[in-house]
JSON list of C-alpha atoms in Angstrom, two decimals:
[
{"chain": "A", "resi": 1, "resn": "ASP", "atom": "CA", "xyz": [20.85, 4.44, 2.64]},
{"chain": "A", "resi": 2, "resn": "GLY", "atom": "CA", "xyz": [18.50, 1.53, 3.25]},
{"chain": "A", "resi": 3, "resn": "GLY", "atom": "CA", "xyz": [15.55, 1.00, 1.00]},
{"chain": "A", "resi": 4, "resn": "ILE", "atom": "CA", "xyz": [13.76, -1.14, -1.56]},
{"chain": "A", "resi": 5, "resn": "THR", "atom": "CA", "xyz": [14.83, -1.25, -5.17]},
{"chain": "A", "resi": 6, "resn": "GLN", "atom": "CA", "xyz": [12.49, -2.38, -7.91]},
{"chain": "A", "resi": 7, "resn": "SER", "atom": "CA", "xyz": [13.69, -2.93, -11.43]},
{"chain": "A", "resi": 8, "resn": "PRO", "atom": "CA", "xyz": [13.08, -2.21, -14.16]},
{"chain": "A", "resi": 9, "resn": "LYS", "atom": "CA", "xyz": [10.94, 0.91, -13.88]},
{"chain": "A", "resi": 10, "resn": "TYR", "atom": "CA", "xyz": [9.19, 0.17, -17.17]},
{"chain": "A", "resi": 11, "resn": "LEU", "atom": "CA", "xyz": [8.78, -3.26, -18.75]},
{"chain": "A", "resi": 12, "resn": "PHE", "atom": "CA", "xyz": [7.20, -4.33, -22.00]},
{"chain": "A", "resi": 13, "resn": "ARG", "atom": "CA", "xyz": [6.18, -7.90, -22.69]},
{"chain": "A", "resi": 14, "resn": "LYS", "atom": "CA", "xyz": [4.73, -9.70, -25.63]},
{"chain": "A", "resi": 15, "resn": "GLU", "atom": "CA", "xyz": [1.63, -11.76, -25.10]},
{"chain": "A", "resi": 16, "resn": "GLY", "atom": "CA", "xyz": [2.45, -15.34, -24.16]},
{"chain": "A", "resi": 17, "resn": "GLN", "atom": "CA", "xyz": [5.78, -14.52, -22.53]},
{"chain": "A", "resi": 18, "resn": "ASN", "atom": "CA", "xyz": [6.76, -14.81, -18.90]},
{"chain": "A", "resi": 19, "resn": "VAL", "atom": "CA", "xyz": [8.50, -11.86, -17.29]},
{"chain": "A", "resi": 20, "resn": "THR", "atom": "CA", "xyz": [10.19, -11.40, -13.91]},
{"chain": "A", "resi": 21, "resn": "LEU", "atom": "CA", "xyz": [10.08, -8.24, -11.83]},
{"chain": "A", "resi": 22, "resn": "SER", "atom": "CA", "xyz": [12.92, -7.67, -9.39]},
{"chain": "A", "resi": 23, "resn": "CYS", "atom": "CA", "xyz": [12.60, -6.49, -5.79]},
{"chain": "A", "resi": 24, "resn": "GLU", "atom": "CA", "xyz": [15.58, -6.12, -3.46]},
{"chain": "A", "resi": 25, "resn": "GLN", "atom": "CA", "xyz": [15.70, -4.62, 0.04]},
{"chain": "A", "resi": 26, "resn": "ASN", "atom": "CA", "xyz": [18.58, -3.83, 2.40]},
{"chain": "A", "resi": 27, "resn": "LEU", "atom": "CA", "xyz": [16.46, -2.91, 5.40]},
{"chain": "A", "resi": 28, "resn": "ASN", "atom": "CA", "xyz": [16.85, -6.30, 7.09]},
{"chain": "A", "resi": 29, "resn": "HIS", "atom": "CA", "xyz": [13.08, -6.65, 6.94]},
{"chain": "A", "resi": 30, "resn": "ASP", "atom": "CA", "xyz": [11.62, -10.11, 7.42]},
{"chain": "A", "resi": 31, "resn": "ALA", "atom": "CA", "xyz": [8.46, -9.83, 5.36]},
{"chain": "A", "resi": 32, "resn": "MET", "atom": "CA", "xyz": [8.04, -8.84, 1.74]},
{"chain": "A", "resi": 33, "resn": "TYR", "atom": "CA", "xyz": [4.95, -8.23, -0.36]},
{"chain": "A", "resi": 34, "resn": "TRP", "atom": "CA", "xyz": [3.82, -7.74, -3.95]},
{"chain": "A", "resi": 35, "resn": "TYR", "atom": "CA", "xyz": [0.86, -5.55, -4.80]},
{"chain": "A", "resi": 36, "resn": "ARG", "atom": "CA", "xyz": [-0.80, -4.77, -8.08]},
{"chain": "A", "resi": 37, "resn": "GLN", "atom": "CA", "xyz": [-2.30, -1.33, -8.69]},
{"chain": "A", "resi": 38, "resn": "ASP", "atom": "CA", "xyz": [-4.99, -0.69, -11.30]},
{"chain": "A", "resi": 39, "resn": "PRO", "atom": "CA", "xyz": [-6.92, 2.55, -11.81]},
{"chain": "A", "resi": 40, "resn": "GLY", "atom": "CA", "xyz": [-9.94, 2.73, -9.50]},
{"chain": "A", "resi": 41, "resn": "GLN", "atom": "CA", "xyz": [-9.06, -0.48, -7.67]},
{"chain": "A", "resi": 42, "resn": "GLY", "atom": "CA", "xyz": [-6.45, 0.56, -5.19]},
{"chain": "A", "resi": 43, "resn": "LEU", "atom": "CA", "xyz": [-3.70, -1.90, -4.31]},
{"chain": "A", "resi": 44, "resn": "ARG", "atom": "CA", "xyz": [-4.38, -5.61, -4.30]},
{"chain": "A", "resi": 45, "resn": "LEU", "atom": "CA", "xyz": [-2.13, -8.20, -2.67]},
{"chain": "A", "resi": 46, "resn": "ILE", "atom": "CA", "xyz": [-0.59, -10.80, -4.99]},
{"chain": "A", "resi": 47, "resn": "TYR", "atom": "CA", "xyz": [1.85, -12.72, -2.78]},
{"chain": "A", "resi": 48, "resn": "TYR", "atom": "CA", "xyz": [3.65, -12.22, 0.49]},
{"chain": "A", "resi": 49, "resn": "SER", "atom": "CA", "xyz": [6.50, -13.86, 2.35]},
{"chain": "A", "resi": 50, "resn": "GLN", "atom": "CA", "xyz": [7.18, -13.82, 6.06]},
{"chain": "A", "resi": 51, "resn": "ILE", "atom": "CA", "xyz": [10.49, -15.69, 6.04]},
{"chain": "A", "resi": 52, "resn": "VAL", "atom": "CA", "xyz": [12.99, -17.12, 3.59]},
{"chain": "A", "resi": 53, "resn": "ASN", "atom": "CA", "xyz": [11.79, -20.14, 1.60]},
{"chain": "A", "resi": 54, "resn": "ASP", "atom": "CA", "xyz": [8.17, -19.52, 2.55]},
{"chain": "A", "resi": 55, "resn": "PHE", "atom": "CA", "xyz": [5.43, -17.49, 0.86]},
{"chain": "A", "resi": 56, "resn": "GLN", "atom": "CA", "xyz": [1.64, -17.31, 0.77]},
{"chain": "A", "resi": 57, "resn": "LYS", "atom": "CA", "xyz": [-0.91, -16.37, -1.86]},
{"chain": "A", "resi": 58, "resn": "GLY", "atom": "CA", "xyz": [-2.66, -13.07, -1.56]},
{"chain": "A", "resi": 59, "resn": "ASP", "atom": "CA", "xyz": [-6.02, -12.09, -3.02]},
{"chain": "A", "resi": 60, "resn": "ILE", "atom": "CA", "xyz": [-5.08, -12.23, -6.71]},
{"chain": "A", "resi": 61, "resn": "ALA", "atom": "CA", "xyz": [-2.28, -14.83, -7.02]},
{"chain": "A", "resi": 62, "resn": "GLU", "atom": "CA", "xyz": [-3.53, -16.56, -10.17]},
{"chain": "A", "resi": 63, "resn": "GLY", "atom": "CA", "xyz": [-1.09, -16.16, -13.05]},
{"chain": "A", "resi": 64, "resn": "TYR", "atom": "CA", "xyz": [1.79, -15.09, -10.80]},
{"chain": "A", "resi": 65, "resn": "SER", "atom": "CA", "xyz": [4.64, -16.91, -9.05]},
{"chain": "A", "resi": 66, "resn": "VAL", "atom": "CA", "xyz": [7.30, -15.86, -6.55]},
{"chain": "A", "resi": 67, "resn": "SER", "atom": "CA", "xyz": [10.38, -17.18, -4.78]},
{"chain": "A", "resi": 68, "resn": "ARG", "atom": "CA", "xyz": [12.15, -16.17, -1.58]},
{"chain": "A", "resi": 69, "resn": "GLU", "atom": "CA", "xyz": [15.59, -17.77, -1.62]},
{"chain": "A", "resi": 70, "resn": "LYS", "atom": "CA", "xyz": [17.25, -14.84, 0.13]},
{"chain": "A", "resi": 71, "resn": "LYS", "atom": "CA", "xyz": [15.97, -12.49, 2.79]},
{"chain": "A", "resi": 72, "resn": "GLU", "atom": "CA", "xyz": [16.82, -9.50, 0.62]},
{"chain": "A", "resi": 73, "resn": "SER", "atom": "CA", "xyz": [15.10, -10.62, -2.57]},
{"chain": "A", "resi": 74, "resn": "PHE", "atom": "CA", "xyz": [11.52, -11.39, -3.57]},
{"chain": "A", "resi": 75, "resn": "PRO", "atom": "CA", "xyz": [11.14, -11.60, -7.37]},
{"chain": "A", "resi": 76, "resn": "LEU", "atom": "CA", "xyz": [7.73, -11.79, -8.99]},
{"chain": "A", "resi": 77, "resn": "THR", "atom": "CA", "xyz": [7.13, -13.70, -12.22]},
{"chain": "A", "resi": 78, "resn": "VAL", "atom": "CA", "xyz": [4.15, -12.72, -14.32]},
{"chain": "A", "resi": 79, "resn": "THR", "atom": "CA", "xyz": [3.30, -15.81, -16.33]},
{"chain": "A", "resi": 80, "resn": "SER", "atom": "CA", "xyz": [1.46, -16.17, -19.62]},
{"chain": "A", "resi": 81, "resn": "ALA", "atom": "CA", "xyz": [-1.50, -17.45, -17.58]},
{"chain": "A", "resi": 82, "resn": "GLN", "atom": "CA", "xyz": [-2.14, -13.97, -16.20]},
{"chain": "A", "resi": 83, "resn": "LYS", "atom": "CA", "xyz": [-4.97, -12.67, -18.37]},
{"chain": "A", "resi": 84, "resn": "ASN", "atom": "CA", "xyz": [-4.58, -8.95, -17.76]},
{"chain": "A", "resi": 85, "resn": "PRO", "atom": "CA", "xyz": [-0.97, -8.32, -16.76]},
{"chain": "A", "resi": 86, "resn": "THR", "atom": "CA", "xyz": [-0.75, -4.66, -17.76]},
{"chain": "A", "resi": 87, "resn": "ALA", "atom": "CA", "xyz": [-0.57, -2.81, -14.43]},
{"chain": "A", "resi": 88, "resn": "PHE", "atom": "CA", "xyz": [1.65, -1.01, -11.96]},
{"chain": "A", "resi": 89, "resn": "TYR", "atom": "CA", "xyz": [3.40, -3.40, -9.56]},
{"chain": "A", "resi": 90, "resn": "LEU", "atom": "CA", "xyz": [4.60, -2.37, -6.11]},
{"chain": "A", "resi": 91, "resn": "CYS", "atom": "CA", "xyz": [6.91, -4.29, -3.82]},
{"chain": "A", "resi": 92, "resn": "ALA", "atom": "CA", "xyz": [7.01, -3.61, -0.09]},
{"chain": "A", "resi": 93, "resn": "SER", "atom": "CA", "xyz": [8.67, -4.89, 3.06]},
{"chain": "A", "resi": 94, "resn": "SER", "atom": "CA", "xyz": [8.11, -4.80, 6.79]},
{"chain": "A", "resi": 95, "resn": "LYS", "atom": "CA", "xyz": [9.69, -5.97, 10.02]},
{"chain": "A", "resi": 96, "resn": "ASN", "atom": "CA", "xyz": [7.80, -8.86, 11.59]},
{"chain": "A", "resi": 97, "resn": "GLY", "atom": "CA", "xyz": [6.10, -7.98, 14.83]},
{"chain": "A", "resi": 98, "resn": "ARG", "atom": "CA", "xyz": [6.24, -4.25, 14.20]},
{"chain": "A", "resi": 99, "resn": "GLU", "atom": "CA", "xyz": [3.06, -2.80, 12.77]},
{"chain": "A", "resi": 100, "resn": "ASN", "atom": "CA", "xyz": [4.61, 0.40, 11.47]},
{"chain": "A", "resi": 101, "resn": "GLY", "atom": "CA", "xyz": [3.31, -0.06, 7.98]},
{"chain": "A", "resi": 102, "resn": "TYR", "atom": "CA", "xyz": [5.33, -0.93, 4.94]},
{"chain": "A", "resi": 103, "resn": "THR", "atom": "CA", "xyz": [8.30, 0.52, 3.13]},
{"chain": "A", "resi": 104, "resn": "PHE", "atom": "CA", "xyz": [7.52, 0.57, -0.58]},
{"chain": "A", "resi": 105, "resn": "GLY", "atom": "CA", "xyz": [9.66, 0.40, -3.67]},
{"chain": "A", "resi": 106, "resn": "SER", "atom": "CA", "xyz": [9.16, 2.85, -6.52]},
{"chain": "A", "resi": 107, "resn": "GLY", "atom": "CA", "xyz": [7.24, 0.37, -8.65]},
{"chain": "A", "resi": 108, "resn": "THR", "atom": "CA", "xyz": [7.41, -1.28, -12.06]},
{"chain": "A", "resi": 109, "resn": "ARG", "atom": "CA", "xyz": [5.01, -0.42, -14.86]},
{"chain": "A", "resi": 110, "resn": "LEU", "atom": "CA", "xyz": [4.36, -3.55, -16.94]},
{"chain": "A", "resi": 111, "resn": "THR", "atom": "CA", "xyz": [2.76, -3.22, -20.35]},
{"chain": "A", "resi": 112, "resn": "VAL", "atom": "CA", "xyz": [1.78, -6.12, -22.56]},
{"chain": "A", "resi": 113, "resn": "VAL", "atom": "CA", "xyz": [2.16, -5.33, -26.25]},
{"chain": "B", "resi": 1, "resn": "ALA", "atom": "CA", "xyz": [-12.05, -10.49, 5.78]},
{"chain": "B", "resi": 2, "resn": "GLN", "atom": "CA", "xyz": [-11.47, -6.79, 6.20]},
{"chain": "B", "resi": 3, "resn": "THR", "atom": "CA", "xyz": [-12.72, -4.21, 3.73]},
{"chain": "B", "resi": 4, "resn": "VAL", "atom": "CA", "xyz": [-11.79, -0.57, 3.39]},
{"chain": "B", "resi": 5, "resn": "THR", "atom": "CA", "xyz": [-14.05, 1.94, 1.65]},
{"chain": "B", "resi": 6, "resn": "GLN", "atom": "CA", "xyz": [-13.14, 5.36, 0.36]},
{"chain": "B", "resi": 7, "resn": "SER", "atom": "CA", "xyz": [-16.28, 6.92, -1.04]},
{"chain": "B", "resi": 8, "resn": "GLN", "atom": "CA", "xyz": [-14.70, 10.04, -2.56]},
{"chain": "B", "resi": 9, "resn": "PRO", "atom": "CA", "xyz": [-12.88, 9.18, -5.81]},
{"chain": "B", "resi": 10, "resn": "GLU", "atom": "CA", "xyz": [-11.78, 12.79, -6.35]},
{"chain": "B", "resi": 11, "resn": "MET", "atom": "CA", "xyz": [-11.60, 15.96, -4.29]},
{"chain": "B", "resi": 12, "resn": "SER", "atom": "CA", "xyz": [-10.32, 19.45, -4.83]},
{"chain": "B", "resi": 13, "resn": "VAL", "atom": "CA", "xyz": [-9.18, 22.09, -2.35]},
{"chain": "B", "resi": 14, "resn": "GLN", "atom": "CA", "xyz": [-7.69, 25.52, -2.65]},
{"chain": "B", "resi": 15, "resn": "GLU", "atom": "CA", "xyz": [-4.24, 26.21, -1.33]},
{"chain": "B", "resi": 16, "resn": "ALA", "atom": "CA", "xyz": [-4.18, 27.08, 2.40]},
{"chain": "B", "resi": 17, "resn": "GLU", "atom": "CA", "xyz": [-7.64, 25.63, 2.94]},
{"chain": "B", "resi": 18, "resn": "THR", "atom": "CA", "xyz": [-8.58, 22.51, 4.92]},
{"chain": "B", "resi": 19, "resn": "VAL", "atom": "CA", "xyz": [-9.87, 19.28, 3.42]},
{"chain": "B", "resi": 20, "resn": "THR", "atom": "CA", "xyz": [-11.10, 16.04, 4.94]},
{"chain": "B", "resi": 21, "resn": "LEU", "atom": "CA", "xyz": [-10.85, 12.66, 3.22]},
{"chain": "B", "resi": 22, "resn": "SER", "atom": "CA", "xyz": [-13.22, 9.93, 4.35]},
{"chain": "B", "resi": 23, "resn": "CYS", "atom": "CA", "xyz": [-12.54, 6.28, 5.06]},
{"chain": "B", "resi": 24, "resn": "THR", "atom": "CA", "xyz": [-14.65, 3.54, 6.58]},
{"chain": "B", "resi": 25, "resn": "TYR", "atom": "CA", "xyz": [-13.70, -0.05, 7.24]},
{"chain": "B", "resi": 26, "resn": "ASP", "atom": "CA", "xyz": [-15.28, -3.28, 8.25]},
{"chain": "B", "resi": 27, "resn": "THR", "atom": "CA", "xyz": [-13.66, -5.75, 10.64]},
{"chain": "B", "resi": 28, "resn": "SER", "atom": "CA", "xyz": [-14.45, -8.07, 13.49]},
{"chain": "B", "resi": 29, "resn": "GLU", "atom": "CA", "xyz": [-11.00, -7.55, 14.98]},
{"chain": "B", "resi": 30, "resn": "ASN", "atom": "CA", "xyz": [-10.46, -5.51, 18.13]},
{"chain": "B", "resi": 31, "resn": "ASN", "atom": "CA", "xyz": [-6.74, -4.83, 17.82]},
{"chain": "B", "resi": 32, "resn": "TYR", "atom": "CA", "xyz": [-5.61, -3.34, 14.53]},
{"chain": "B", "resi": 33, "resn": "TYR", "atom": "CA", "xyz": [-3.84, -0.43, 12.89]},
{"chain": "B", "resi": 34, "resn": "LEU", "atom": "CA", "xyz": [-4.99, 2.13, 10.38]},
{"chain": "B", "resi": 35, "resn": "PHE", "atom": "CA", "xyz": [-2.88, 4.10, 7.95]},
{"chain": "B", "resi": 36, "resn": "TRP", "atom": "CA", "xyz": [-3.07, 6.85, 5.40]},
{"chain": "B", "resi": 37, "resn": "TYR", "atom": "CA", "xyz": [-0.64, 6.65, 2.50]},
{"chain": "B", "resi": 38, "resn": "LYS", "atom": "CA", "xyz": [0.05, 9.34, -0.06]},
{"chain": "B", "resi": 39, "resn": "GLN", "atom": "CA", "xyz": [0.99, 8.53, -3.66]},
{"chain": "B", "resi": 40, "resn": "PRO", "atom": "CA", "xyz": [2.14, 11.64, -5.57]},
{"chain": "B", "resi": 41, "resn": "PRO", "atom": "CA", "xyz": [2.58, 11.66, -9.36]},
{"chain": "B", "resi": 42, "resn": "SER", "atom": "CA", "xyz": [5.96, 9.95, -8.92]},
{"chain": "B", "resi": 43, "resn": "ARG", "atom": "CA", "xyz": [3.89, 6.95, -7.69]},
{"chain": "B", "resi": 44, "resn": "GLN", "atom": "CA", "xyz": [6.11, 6.47, -4.64]},
{"chain": "B", "resi": 45, "resn": "MET", "atom": "CA", "xyz": [3.97, 5.38, -1.69]},
{"chain": "B", "resi": 46, "resn": "ILE", "atom": "CA", "xyz": [4.59, 7.56, 1.36]},
{"chain": "B", "resi": 47, "resn": "LEU", "atom": "CA", "xyz": [3.25, 6.91, 4.85]},
{"chain": "B", "resi": 48, "resn": "VAL", "atom": "CA", "xyz": [1.34, 9.94, 6.07]},
{"chain": "B", "resi": 49, "resn": "ILE", "atom": "CA", "xyz": [-0.05, 8.88, 9.42]},
{"chain": "B", "resi": 50, "resn": "ARG", "atom": "CA", "xyz": [-0.70, 5.81, 11.54]},
{"chain": "B", "resi": 51, "resn": "GLN", "atom": "CA", "xyz": [-3.33, 5.10, 14.20]},
{"chain": "B", "resi": 52, "resn": "GLU", "atom": "CA", "xyz": [-3.41, 2.27, 16.73]},
{"chain": "B", "resi": 53, "resn": "ALA", "atom": "CA", "xyz": [-6.97, 1.11, 17.36]},
{"chain": "B", "resi": 54, "resn": "TYR", "atom": "CA", "xyz": [-6.50, 0.71, 21.09]},
{"chain": "B", "resi": 55, "resn": "LYS", "atom": "CA", "xyz": [-5.46, 4.35, 21.48]},
{"chain": "B", "resi": 56, "resn": "GLN", "atom": "CA", "xyz": [-8.30, 6.81, 21.99]},
{"chain": "B", "resi": 57, "resn": "GLN", "atom": "CA", "xyz": [-6.21, 9.82, 21.05]},
{"chain": "B", "resi": 58, "resn": "ASN", "atom": "CA", "xyz": [-6.29, 10.80, 17.40]},
{"chain": "B", "resi": 59, "resn": "ALA", "atom": "CA", "xyz": [-2.92, 10.74, 15.67]},
{"chain": "B", "resi": 60, "resn": "THR", "atom": "CA", "xyz": [-1.42, 13.95, 14.29]},
{"chain": "B", "resi": 61, "resn": "GLU", "atom": "CA", "xyz": [1.59, 14.64, 12.08]},
{"chain": "B", "resi": 62, "resn": "ASN", "atom": "CA", "xyz": [2.17, 18.33, 11.48]},
{"chain": "B", "resi": 63, "resn": "ARG", "atom": "CA", "xyz": [-0.64, 19.47, 9.12]},
{"chain": "B", "resi": 64, "resn": "PHE", "atom": "CA", "xyz": [-2.17, 15.98, 8.97]},
{"chain": "B", "resi": 65, "resn": "SER", "atom": "CA", "xyz": [-4.57, 14.65, 11.59]},
{"chain": "B", "resi": 66, "resn": "VAL", "atom": "CA", "xyz": [-7.14, 11.91, 11.79]},
{"chain": "B", "resi": 67, "resn": "ASN", "atom": "CA", "xyz": [-10.59, 11.58, 13.26]},
{"chain": "B", "resi": 68, "resn": "PHE", "atom": "CA", "xyz": [-10.75, 7.98, 14.46]},
{"chain": "B", "resi": 69, "resn": "GLN", "atom": "CA", "xyz": [-14.20, 6.77, 15.47]},
{"chain": "B", "resi": 70, "resn": "LYS", "atom": "CA", "xyz": [-13.77, 3.13, 16.46]},
{"chain": "B", "resi": 71, "resn": "ALA", "atom": "CA", "xyz": [-17.42, 2.35, 17.11]},
{"chain": "B", "resi": 72, "resn": "ALA", "atom": "CA", "xyz": [-18.41, 3.82, 13.77]},
{"chain": "B", "resi": 73, "resn": "LYS", "atom": "CA", "xyz": [-15.39, 2.21, 12.05]},
{"chain": "B", "resi": 74, "resn": "SER", "atom": "CA", "xyz": [-14.47, 5.54, 10.55]},
{"chain": "B", "resi": 75, "resn": "PHE", "atom": "CA", "xyz": [-10.98, 6.94, 9.95]},
{"chain": "B", "resi": 76, "resn": "SER", "atom": "CA", "xyz": [-10.92, 10.30, 8.18]},
{"chain": "B", "resi": 77, "resn": "LEU", "atom": "CA", "xyz": [-7.84, 12.34, 7.28]},
{"chain": "B", "resi": 78, "resn": "LYS", "atom": "CA", "xyz": [-7.79, 16.11, 7.71]},
{"chain": "B", "resi": 79, "resn": "ILE", "atom": "CA", "xyz": [-5.20, 18.14, 5.85]},
{"chain": "B", "resi": 80, "resn": "SER", "atom": "CA", "xyz": [-4.82, 21.69, 7.15]},
{"chain": "B", "resi": 81, "resn": "ASP", "atom": "CA", "xyz": [-3.22, 24.58, 5.30]},
{"chain": "B", "resi": 82, "resn": "SER", "atom": "CA", "xyz": [-3.20, 22.57, 2.06]},
{"chain": "B", "resi": 83, "resn": "GLN", "atom": "CA", "xyz": [-0.13, 22.96, -0.14]},
{"chain": "B", "resi": 84, "resn": "LEU", "atom": "CA", "xyz": [0.39, 22.29, -3.83]},
{"chain": "B", "resi": 85, "resn": "GLY", "atom": "CA", "xyz": [2.68, 19.41, -2.85]},
{"chain": "B", "resi": 86, "resn": "ASP", "atom": "CA", "xyz": [-0.26, 17.67, -1.21]},
{"chain": "B", "resi": 87, "resn": "THR", "atom": "CA", "xyz": [-1.66, 16.91, -4.66]},
{"chain": "B", "resi": 88, "resn": "ALA", "atom": "CA", "xyz": [-1.69, 13.10, -4.78]},
{"chain": "B", "resi": 89, "resn": "MET", "atom": "CA", "xyz": [-3.70, 9.93, -4.46]},
{"chain": "B", "resi": 90, "resn": "TYR", "atom": "CA", "xyz": [-4.47, 9.14, -0.84]},
{"chain": "B", "resi": 91, "resn": "PHE", "atom": "CA", "xyz": [-5.07, 5.58, 0.29]},
{"chain": "B", "resi": 92, "resn": "CYS", "atom": "CA", "xyz": [-6.59, 4.46, 3.55]},
{"chain": "B", "resi": 93, "resn": "ALA", "atom": "CA", "xyz": [-5.34, 1.07, 4.75]},
{"chain": "B", "resi": 94, "resn": "PHE", "atom": "CA", "xyz": [-6.11, -1.46, 7.49]},
{"chain": "B", "resi": 95, "resn": "MET", "atom": "CA", "xyz": [-3.67, -3.81, 9.20]},
{"chain": "B", "resi": 96, "resn": "LYS", "atom": "CA", "xyz": [-4.59, -6.58, 11.57]},
{"chain": "B", "resi": 97, "resn": "ARG", "atom": "CA", "xyz": [-2.34, -6.86, 14.56]},
{"chain": "B", "resi": 98, "resn": "THR", "atom": "CA", "xyz": [-0.25, -10.00, 14.48]},
{"chain": "B", "resi": 99, "resn": "GLY", "atom": "CA", "xyz": [3.17, -11.12, 15.62]},
{"chain": "B", "resi": 100, "resn": "THR", "atom": "CA", "xyz": [4.34, -12.05, 12.14]},
{"chain": "B", "resi": 101, "resn": "ALA", "atom": "CA", "xyz": [3.70, -10.62, 8.71]},
{"chain": "B", "resi": 102, "resn": "SER", "atom": "CA", "xyz": [0.86, -8.13, 8.72]},
{"chain": "B", "resi": 103, "resn": "LYS", "atom": "CA", "xyz": [-1.13, -7.68, 5.54]},
{"chain": "B", "resi": 104, "resn": "LEU", "atom": "CA", "xyz": [-2.30, -4.23, 4.57]},
{"chain": "B", "resi": 105, "resn": "THR", "atom": "CA", "xyz": [-5.74, -3.96, 3.00]},
{"chain": "B", "resi": 106, "resn": "PHE", "atom": "CA", "xyz": [-6.18, -0.80, 0.97]},
{"chain": "B", "resi": 107, "resn": "GLY", "atom": "CA", "xyz": [-9.13, 1.29, -0.07]},
{"chain": "B", "resi": 108, "resn": "THR", "atom": "CA", "xyz": [-9.56, 2.38, -3.68]},
{"chain": "B", "resi": 109, "resn": "GLY", "atom": "CA", "xyz": [-8.08, 5.81, -3.05]},
{"chain": "B", "resi": 110, "resn": "THR", "atom": "CA", "xyz": [-9.07, 9.48, -3.25]},
{"chain": "B", "resi": 111, "resn": "ARG", "atom": "CA", "xyz": [-7.40, 11.73, -5.80]},
{"chain": "B", "resi": 112, "resn": "LEU", "atom": "CA", "xyz": [-6.77, 15.13, -4.20]},
{"chain": "B", "resi": 113, "resn": "GLN", "atom": "CA", "xyz": [-6.04, 18.17, -6.31]},
{"chain": "B", "resi": 114, "resn": "VAL", "atom": "CA", "xyz": [-4.77, 21.31, -4.57]},
{"chain": "B", "resi": 115, "resn": "THR", "atom": "CA", "xyz": [-5.37, 24.44, -6.63]},
{"chain": "B", "resi": 116, "resn": "LEU", "atom": "CA", "xyz": [-4.14, 28.01, -6.44]}
]
C-alpha cells in the first residue's frame, strides 16, 4: 500500500545535538512538506519541496535544514540552533497541480532532554 | 498572507447529536480550496472534507457537511449523528490554487469531545 513513513515515532535528543527525522513516501508525489505542531498553535510550515534538489523555507525555518536528493525522501534536520525543538513533527506530500490536500505521515515526537 | 481562525478551542457534544465547528479565513485570492482535517488521539491527520471556492454547492461526506459562505469568508463544519469515534482535534485549512506545490495554512484547531 502507498503511503508516507516517518521514523522514528519517538526521538530524544540532548541539548546541543543535531538530529534528523526521516520521511519517505511511495505515492509518486512531487511535493513534500514538513510541519511542526505545538499545543494551541496548530500546524506551522517549516520547509517544503516541489521537486527534487529544490526546497523553500516555510514560516518557521530557522534552526532547521532539509534536503531533497530523491523524490521519495525529504529528511528534516533539527539543528542545535533551534531554540525550542520539543514538538510533534508531521511530514506530508501532495501531487503537483492537484489540490486534493495532503497525505500525512504518522508523525515524530521529538523531546529535548 | 492567508490566515485561518478557529475561535472554539474546545467543544463537547453528546452522542447522536449535531455539532458545528466554526472557521473563518482571510485572503485576497479568488480561487482557493478549503479543508477540514481530523486528528484523533493517534495523531494521524485524516482529511474529512474539501471545498472548492468556485463551487457554490456545499460539500458533504456522509455525516459531515460544510456551510461555505464565500463573501463572509466562513467555512463551518457540521457533524451529524455524532459518534464516539468523532472525538478528535479538528483543523480548518486553506490552500491557494496553484499549478505547483500548494501550501496548506492551518487554523489552531478545535478539540471535540463526544460523550455518552
